[in-house]
Structures are given as structure tokens and as C-alpha cells.
Coordinates of C-alpha atoms in Angstrom, one line a residue:
M272 CA -0.4 22.2 26.3
S273 CA -3.2 20.7 24.1
D274 CA -5.2 17.8 25.8
A275 CA -3.8 15.0 22.5
S276 CA -0.3 16.0 23.8
R277 CA -1.2 14.0 27.1
V278 CA -1.5 10.5 25.0
V279 CA 1.2 10.4 22.4
L280 CA 1.1 7.3 20.0
G281 CA 3.5 5.9 17.9
L282 CA 5.9 5.2 16.3
G283 CA 4.9 4.3 12.5
G284 CA 1.7 3.8 10.5
C285 CA 0.9 2.9 7.1
V286 CA -2.2 2.7 4.2
D287 CA -3.4 -0.8 4.0
Y288 CA -5.1 -2.8 1.2
E289 CA -8.1 -4.9 3.0
L290 CA -9.3 -7.6 1.5
K291 CA -10.8 -10.9 2.0
L292 CA -9.9 -14.2 0.9
T293 CA -12.1 -16.6 -1.5
A294 CA -11.5 -20.1 -2.6
E295 CA -12.4 -19.2 -6.1
V296 CA -9.2 -17.3 -6.6
L297 CA -6.9 -19.3 -4.5
E298 CA -7.8 -22.2 -6.2
Q299 CA -6.9 -20.7 -9.5
L300 CA -3.3 -19.3 -8.2
I301 CA -2.7 -22.7 -6.8
T302 CA -3.0 -24.5 -10.6
T303 CA -0.8 -21.5 -12.1
Y304 CA 1.9 -21.8 -10.0
G305 CA 1.8 -25.4 -9.5
I306 CA 1.6 -25.2 -5.4
S307 CA 1.6 -28.5 -3.8
A308 CA 0.6 -29.3 -0.2
V309 CA 4.1 -30.3 1.1
E310 CA 4.8 -26.4 0.4
L311 CA 2.2 -25.5 3.2
T312 CA 3.8 -27.1 6.2
S313 CA 5.2 -24.4 7.6
P314 CA 5.2 -20.4 7.9
T315 CA 7.3 -19.1 4.9
A316 CA 9.9 -16.9 6.3
A317 CA 10.9 -15.7 2.9
V318 CA 8.6 -13.9 0.3
A319 CA 10.1 -13.2 -3.0
G320 CA 7.1 -12.7 -5.0
E321 CA 3.4 -13.9 -5.9
R322 CA 4.1 -17.7 -5.7
D323 CA 5.8 -17.4 -2.3
L324 CA 3.1 -15.0 -1.2
V325 CA 0.0 -17.6 -2.1
V326 CA 2.0 -20.8 -0.7
S327 CA 2.5 -18.4 3.0
I328 CA -1.6 -17.5 2.9
L329 CA -2.0 -21.3 2.2
G330 CA -0.3 -22.5 5.0
Y331 CA -1.9 -19.5 7.6
V332 CA -5.3 -20.7 6.2
A333 CA -4.8 -24.6 6.8
R334 CA -3.9 -23.3 10.8
G335 CA -6.2 -20.5 11.2
Q336 CA -3.3 -18.5 12.5
G337 CA -2.4 -15.1 11.9
G338 CA 1.2 -13.7 10.9
E339 CA 2.8 -10.7 8.9
H340 CA 5.8 -11.2 6.9
F341 CA 8.1 -8.8 4.8
V342 CA 7.8 -9.4 0.9
A343 CA 10.8 -8.9 -1.3
S344 CA 8.4 -7.9 -4.0
A345 CA 6.4 -4.5 -4.1
P346 CA 4.7 -5.2 -7.0
A347 CA 3.4 -9.0 -6.1
L348 CA 1.5 -6.7 -3.2
S349 CA -0.6 -4.6 -5.4
T350 CA -0.6 -7.9 -8.1
F351 CA -2.2 -10.1 -5.6
A352 CA -4.6 -6.8 -4.1
D353 CA -6.0 -6.8 -7.7
R354 CA -7.1 -10.1 -7.6
F355 CA -9.8 -9.1 -5.1
P356 CA -12.2 -6.4 -4.1
H357 CA -10.4 -4.1 -1.4
R358 CA -10.9 -1.3 0.1
T359 CA -7.9 1.3 1.4
T360 CA -8.0 2.3 5.1
L361 CA -5.1 3.1 7.7
G362 CA -2.8 0.8 9.9
G363 CA -0.6 0.3 12.2
T364 CA -1.5 -0.1 15.7
S365 CA -0.5 3.5 16.6
V366 CA -3.1 4.3 14.1
R367 CA -5.6 2.4 14.7
A368 CA -5.6 2.9 18.5
G369 CA -5.9 6.7 17.5
L370 CA -8.7 6.3 15.4
L371 CA -10.7 4.7 18.0
L372 CA -9.4 6.9 20.9
D373 CA -11.0 9.8 18.5
R374 CA -13.9 8.0 18.1
L375 CA -14.1 7.9 21.9
G376 CA -13.7 11.2 22.2
I377 CA -10.2 11.2 23.7
P378 CA -7.5 13.1 21.6
S379 CA -4.4 11.9 21.0
A380 CA -1.0 12.9 18.7
L381 CA 0.0 10.5 16.6
H382 CA 3.9 10.2 15.7
L383 CA 3.9 9.2 11.9
V384 CA 7.0 8.1 9.5
T385 CA 4.7 8.5 6.2
V386 CA 1.9 10.8 4.9
N387 CA 0.2 10.9 2.0
D388 CA -3.1 12.0 0.1
D389 CA -4.7 8.9 2.1
F390 CA -3.6 10.1 5.5
R391 CA -4.9 13.5 5.0
R392 CA -8.1 12.0 3.9
L393 CA -8.7 9.4 6.3
L394 CA -6.9 10.9 9.7
P395 CA -9.8 13.0 11.6
A396 CA -10.1 16.3 10.6
D397 CA -9.1 18.2 13.7
G398 CA -6.8 15.3 15.0
E399 CA -3.2 16.2 15.9
W400 CA -0.6 14.3 14.0
F401 CA 3.2 15.1 13.5
N402 CA 5.7 13.0 10.7
S403 CA 9.4 12.5 10.7
G404 CA 9.5 12.0 7.1
T405 CA 10.1 15.2 4.6
D406 CA 8.2 14.0 1.4
D407 CA 5.1 12.0 0.9
T408 CA 5.6 8.3 0.4
F409 CA 3.3 5.7 -0.4
Y410 CA 4.1 2.0 0.7
P411 CA 0.6 0.1 0.8
H412 CA 0.4 -2.8 3.5
L413 CA -1.7 -6.2 2.1
I414 CA -4.2 -6.8 4.9
V415 CA -5.6 -10.5 4.1
Q416 CA -8.9 -11.8 6.1
F417 CA -10.0 -14.8 5.7
D418 CA -13.3 -16.6 7.5
A419 CA -13.5 -19.9 9.3
G420 CA -14.5 -23.0 6.8
L421 CA -12.6 -21.3 4.1
H422 CA -12.3 -24.4 1.9
V423 CA -9.9 -24.8 -0.7
R424 CA -9.4 -27.5 -2.9
S425 CA -6.9 -27.4 -5.8
G426 CA -4.6 -30.6 -7.1
D427 CA -3.4 -32.1 -3.9
I428 CA -4.3 -29.7 -1.5
D429 CA -7.6 -29.6 0.4
I430 CA -8.1 -27.3 3.5
T431 CA -10.2 -25.5 6.0
S432 CA -9.7 -22.8 8.3
P433 CA -10.7 -23.9 11.6
F434 CA -10.7 -20.0 12.6
P435 CA -11.0 -16.3 11.1
N436 CA -8.0 -14.6 11.4
R437 CA -5.9 -12.1 9.3
L438 CA -2.4 -11.5 7.6
I439 CA -0.3 -8.8 6.9
Y440 CA 2.4 -8.9 3.7
V441 CA 5.0 -5.8 3.5
N442 CA 7.2 -3.9 1.5
D443 CA 7.5 -0.5 3.5
P444 CA 10.7 1.3 3.7
A445 CA 9.5 4.5 5.4
N446 CA 8.4 2.1 8.3
E447 CA 11.9 -0.2 7.9
T448 CA 13.6 3.1 8.7
M449 CA 11.7 4.2 11.7
R450 CA 13.0 8.0 11.6
L451 CA 12.1 9.5 14.5
T452 CA 11.2 13.2 15.0
D453 CA 13.3 15.6 16.6
D454 CA 11.1 17.1 19.1
L455 CA 9.4 13.6 20.1
G456 CA 10.8 14.2 23.9
D457 CA 9.5 17.9 24.3
R458 CA 6.0 16.2 23.3
L459 CA 7.2 13.1 25.9
A460 CA 7.5 15.9 28.3
Q461 CA 4.4 16.4 28.5
A462 CA 2.6 13.2 28.2
S463 CA 0.7 11.0 30.7
V464 CA 0.3 8.0 28.0
F465 CA 2.8 6.7 25.5
L466 CA 2.4 3.8 23.2
I467 CA 5.4 2.2 21.6
S468 CA 5.1 0.0 18.3
G469 CA 6.5 -0.3 15.5
F470 CA 10.0 -1.6 15.4
N471 CA 8.6 -5.0 14.0
A472 CA 9.4 -3.7 10.4
M473 CA 12.7 -2.7 10.7
R474 CA 15.5 -4.9 8.7
D475 CA 18.7 -3.2 9.5
P476 CA 20.2 -4.1 13.0
A477 CA 22.9 -0.9 13.2
L478 CA 20.1 1.3 12.3
L479 CA 17.9 -0.7 14.5
D480 CA 20.2 0.3 17.6
D481 CA 20.6 3.7 16.6
R482 CA 16.7 4.3 16.4
L483 CA 16.4 2.4 20.0
R484 CA 19.2 4.4 21.4
A485 CA 17.3 7.6 20.3
L486 CA 14.2 6.5 21.7
R487 CA 15.5 6.0 24.9
T488 CA 17.0 9.8 25.0
H489 CA 13.7 11.0 24.1
M490 CA 12.0 9.0 26.6
A491 CA 14.1 10.4 29.3
A492 CA 11.4 13.4 28.9
L493 CA 8.8 11.2 30.0
P494 CA 7.3 12.3 33.4
A495 CA 7.6 9.9 36.1
S496 CA 4.0 9.0 36.4
A497 CA 3.2 8.4 32.5
V498 CA 2.1 5.0 31.7
T499 CA 4.3 3.2 28.9
Y500 CA 2.6 0.6 26.8
F501 CA 4.5 -1.8 24.4
E502 CA 2.4 -3.6 22.0
D503 CA 4.8 -6.4 20.2
A504 CA 4.4 -7.7 16.7
A505 CA 5.3 -10.4 14.4
Y506 CA 9.3 -9.0 13.4
H507 CA 10.3 -9.5 10.0
E508 CA 13.7 -9.8 11.5
P509 CA 13.0 -12.4 14.2
S510 CA 16.0 -12.1 16.1
F511 CA 15.5 -8.1 16.2
S512 CA 12.7 -8.8 19.0
A513 CA 15.3 -9.6 21.8
R514 CA 17.2 -6.5 20.6
V515 CA 14.2 -4.2 21.2
R516 CA 13.6 -5.9 24.8
S517 CA 17.0 -5.5 25.6
A518 CA 16.8 -1.5 24.8
I519 CA 13.6 -0.3 26.2
L520 CA 11.9 -3.0 28.4
D521 CA 13.3 -1.4 31.6
R522 CA 11.2 2.1 30.6
V523 CA 8.0 -0.3 29.5
D524 CA 5.1 -0.2 32.1
V525 CA 3.1 -2.6 30.4
Y526 CA 4.0 -4.9 27.5
G527 CA 1.4 -6.2 25.4
L528 CA 1.1 -8.9 23.1
N529 CA -1.4 -11.7 21.2
E530 CA -1.6 -15.5 21.6
D531 CA 0.6 -15.8 17.7
E532 CA 3.2 -13.9 19.4
L533 CA 3.3 -15.5 22.7
Q534 CA 3.5 -19.6 21.1
T535 CA 5.9 -18.1 18.3
Y536 CA 8.6 -17.2 21.5
L537 CA 7.4 -20.3 23.2
S538 CA 7.9 -22.7 20.2
R539 CA 4.9 -24.3 20.8
T540 CA 1.1 -24.7 20.5
V541 CA -0.5 -23.5 23.6
D542 CA -4.1 -24.4 24.5
L543 CA -5.6 -21.3 25.4
L544 CA -8.4 -22.9 27.1
S545 CA -6.7 -24.8 29.7
P546 CA -5.6 -22.7 33.0
H547 CA -2.6 -25.2 33.1
E548 CA -1.2 -24.4 29.9
V549 CA -1.6 -21.0 30.1
A550 CA 0.1 -21.0 33.3
D551 CA 2.8 -22.4 32.3
A552 CA 3.2 -20.2 29.4
V553 CA 2.7 -17.2 31.2
T554 CA 5.3 -18.5 33.7
S555 CA 7.9 -19.0 30.7
L556 CA 7.3 -15.8 28.9
F557 CA 8.1 -14.0 31.8
E558 CA 11.5 -15.5 31.9
L559 CA 12.1 -13.8 28.7
I560 CA 10.2 -10.5 29.1
P561 CA 10.4 -9.5 32.9
A562 CA 8.2 -6.5 32.5
P563 CA 5.9 -5.1 35.6
A564 CA 2.9 -6.1 33.9
I565 CA 2.3 -8.4 30.6
V566 CA -1.2 -8.2 28.6
L567 CA -2.1 -10.9 26.5
H568 CA -5.2 -10.4 24.1
T569 CA -6.5 -13.9 22.4
K570 CA -9.5 -14.9 20.4
Y571 CA -11.3 -16.5 23.6
W572 CA -9.7 -13.8 26.8
A573 CA -7.8 -11.3 27.8
A574 CA -5.5 -11.3 31.1
V575 CA -2.9 -8.9 32.6
F576 CA -0.4 -10.7 34.9
G577 CA 2.6 -9.8 37.0
S578 CA 2.8 -7.7 40.4
H579 CA 1.2 -4.3 38.6
A580 CA -2.3 -6.6 37.5
D581 CA -4.6 -5.2 39.7
A582 CA -4.0 -1.6 38.0
Y583 CA -5.0 -2.7 34.9
V584 CA -8.5 -4.7 35.0
A585 CA -10.5 -1.9 34.2
A586 CA -8.4 -1.3 30.8
V587 CA -8.2 -4.9 30.1
E588 CA -11.9 -4.8 30.1
A589 CA -12.1 -1.8 28.3
G590 CA -10.1 -3.3 25.2
V591 CA -12.4 -6.6 25.5
L592 CA -15.3 -4.7 24.8
M593 CA -13.6 -2.6 21.7
A594 CA -12.4 -5.3 20.2
A595 CA -15.2 -7.5 20.2
T596 CA -17.5 -4.1 19.0
R597 CA -14.9 -4.1 16.0
Y598 CA -15.3 -7.9 15.0
V599 CA -19.4 -7.4 15.3
H600 CA -19.5 -4.4 13.4
G601 CA -16.3 -3.1 11.9
D602 CA -15.0 0.4 11.5
H603 CA -18.1 2.5 11.7
F604 CA -19.9 1.4 14.9
T605 CA -22.5 3.4 17.0
D606 CA -22.8 4.0 21.1
E607 CA -25.7 1.6 20.6
D608 CA -23.3 -0.8 19.0
I609 CA -20.9 -0.8 21.9
A610 CA -24.0 -1.1 23.9
S611 CA -25.2 -4.3 22.3
V612 CA -22.0 -5.8 22.4
R613 CA -21.8 -5.0 26.5
R614 CA -25.1 -6.8 27.2
R615 CA -24.1 -10.1 25.0
P616 CA -23.4 -13.3 26.9
R617 CA -19.6 -13.7 28.2
R618 CA -17.4 -17.1 27.8
P619 CA -17.2 -19.1 31.2
A620 CA -15.8 -17.4 34.2
G621 CA -14.3 -20.8 35.3
F622 CA -11.0 -20.9 33.2
G623 CA -10.0 -16.8 34.4
T624 CA -11.2 -18.1 38.4
S625 CA -8.3 -21.3 37.4
L626 CA -5.7 -19.0 36.1
E627 CA -6.1 -16.4 38.4
S628 CA -5.8 -19.3 41.1
L629 CA -2.5 -20.8 39.7
M630 CA -0.9 -17.5 39.1
D631 CA -1.1 -17.2 42.9
G632 CA -2.9 -13.6 42.5
R633 CA -1.0 -12.2 39.4
A634 CA -3.4 -12.7 37.3
R635 CA -6.5 -10.8 36.2
V636 CA -8.7 -12.7 33.3
I637 CA -11.6 -10.7 31.4
P638 CA -13.6 -13.7 29.8
G639 CA -14.3 -12.7 25.9
Y640 CA -17.9 -12.2 24.7
I641 CA -19.6 -15.2 22.5
L642 CA -19.8 -13.5 19.4
D643 CA -21.7 -15.8 16.6
V644 CA -21.3 -13.4 13.5
A645 CA -21.4 -14.3 10.2
D646 CA -19.3 -12.0 8.3
P647 CA -16.8 -10.7 11.4
T648 CA -14.1 -8.1 11.2
T649 CA -10.4 -9.8 11.4
V650 CA -8.4 -7.1 10.9
G651 CA -7.1 -4.7 13.4
L652 CA -8.6 -6.4 16.6
G653 CA -5.4 -6.2 18.4
D654 CA -5.0 -2.7 17.2
T655 CA -8.4 -2.0 18.9
F656 CA -7.8 -3.7 22.0
V657 CA -4.4 -1.7 22.5
G658 CA -6.9 1.9 21.8
G659 CA -9.7 0.4 23.9
F660 CA -7.0 -0.1 26.9
L661 CA -5.4 2.9 26.4
S662 CA -8.8 4.9 26.4
A663 CA -9.7 3.7 30.2
I664 CA -5.7 4.9 31.2
A665 CA -6.1 8.1 29.3
G666 CA -9.7 8.5 30.7
V667 CA -8.1 8.6 34.0
S668 CA -5.7 11.0 33.4
R669 CA -7.5 13.6 32.0

């Protein structure tokens, strides 16, 4: 048994076009497309072409929120990307988590649904991966970053982003299909850690149900001691989230999500610095998602809730550290960078103490680091948190 087979990361992955927004280009596009302020009042559910894409992005910038959407026109993604300097990277929660584990010296095996020359170039040369597809495919995702304070003014639009964040726009048939390899169960029979992510890109309900049935069959081979981590995401078809949960929640040990997903489920804004509001929100969340442990990672703190909270404190701590390091130093951080971030001051502990008390001991809260950075990396922070979390679990099981 290879060391990599102990940590199986799935289920999809992608090539990303990463760019950072500038006010000048956005203002030009507002004029070109005749976009008005009233169009920015709510997230755009349907993104048909570049105009819809610009409206969607502006709405998120105004709120300082992150999100993910399907885009009906694949050429619109490339057209928009070509308006900015951008770089090609690999994305998907499982892939970014795997890249971090490799950086930390922990082998893993990636289940992929698409490969191409970019994958072969950017994945670790000695890494293990297996692909459910039969041919090379290329469906790049548009990853849009924006800084806090980005000010866009054109026509009757005058917005300033209150927070830095990232947006994801996708047209990806391979991840929509989410074909599973026939030997996934054989690999899971040897696993101590299994990451599930990626169903959020699917759009066909019958195909989704078929993939979920197949996944349950494969998961039956998991050893009883294995830890299964499910990382949530913004579903292109929002109703599919409940279908996924009902199919596999009983096989999940840890259910992870961020503050955007939390607030979407509750259909309300949550003050993340109010212990009472967060306690009420998490209590409501458990009614919807009765997992043994829920991990919530936010811009201010991360926490694990539930009867198994104590078992994952070190893992949450590792996730916070790795995400903070990526935020400050980007992709190519060093051991010295990790050590430097670890020495940074933390946010006040009083919030966590109050929240833990309100949750009657069913919570462990890790405060975030104070990160005053002029040019932060906002892409992949949740994925990096997951990789850091799993590094602690995998390190124990090695």
C-alpha cells in the first residue's frame, strides 16, 4: 500500500484563470453595457454572457462577499479573463488541498475528472492521481479576486468593496458530469482520510442521484476508523445541496463550510463577531445539517461544533494557520513564512470564550491571526484551510 493511498482527495478539479479586478476595466464595462445601480441589488442567479457576468461581479464587490456561479457562455469567461492580466493555476478544493499536503510532505491520491497539459505541468511530479475521464479536456474556471477598498464609479454606480474576496465562474462539462472511477472503492479500502467535494457543479438531477448512489457503494469499503470530510460549496443548482446531504450525510464525520454558505442556508446575514448571533445560527444549522462535527471557517475565526468537537481542535488550528499563510504569502510560501505567521498576534479570544459557553461545551473556537496585508491572496483560502485541517488528521494516522 502506497503512503498516498492513505489520503484520498476527491472528487473533481479544474484549471483556473486567476485575475484581480481593477476599477478602470470595470468602469469601462459598465459604460459599454449600460449597467445601472438597480441591477446590483441581489446576486445574479443566471449568468448568460459577459454582461450578466459583469453585473454579478459588481454586486458581489459592493457587498464584499464571495460566491460561485455557472455561466452559460464558456467564451464569456475567456473574453473577460483576457481583459486583465491573469495566470493559470490548478483549482478545486481537493486539488488545492492536495497541493498543500504535498508542500507539507504528506502524500495523497487525487481523484480527477479532467486532465490536460496544465494538470501534468502543475501537479507535483511525484504525486499520485487517477482520472475518470478518457480524453484530455480543458474547461477553465474564472477566478476573480478583489481587494477591500476597490472603488468603482460609473454612471449611477458608486460602490466600494468593504472586504477582499473571491468569485468563481464556471462552465465545465467534466465537473458537471462528475464521473467516478471504477476503482475508487478499492482505493478507499486502504484510506484513513477521504475528502469529498465538487458535487456543487452538477446540473442534472438524475445524474447527480446516480453519482451519489455510486459514491455510497464505493464508500462502503472505507475502514471504520477512516475520517470522511465533506467540504460544502455554492451549488450551481441550489436545490441540489439538500439532495447531496440526504444521500451521504450519514457517512460523513466532518462537514465543513464557510460564512457565505452558512448565511445562504439560513437566508439571513449573521454578525460573525456576535457570539449570540453565531450561536443561534449554528443551532439552526445543526437542524439542517445534523453532522457529528461541523467546521465553520470564516474571515475572523474558525470553529468546530458538535459532540465530537474536542477531537478536531488541532486540525482547526492547522487549517487556520495554513489559510493565513496563503493569505499573506500566496502559493510559494516557505517554512519560515509559516513560522512568521504563527508568531503574529491573534484576534481577541473573548469572542471564542463566549461562543463556547453559549454552545454548552459543544464548540471549540480558534481565533484568526491579525493580518494587515497590502496585497493579500484571496483565492483558495477555504481549500487551503481544508488542506491544513486534513494535514493534522493525516499526520496522526501515518
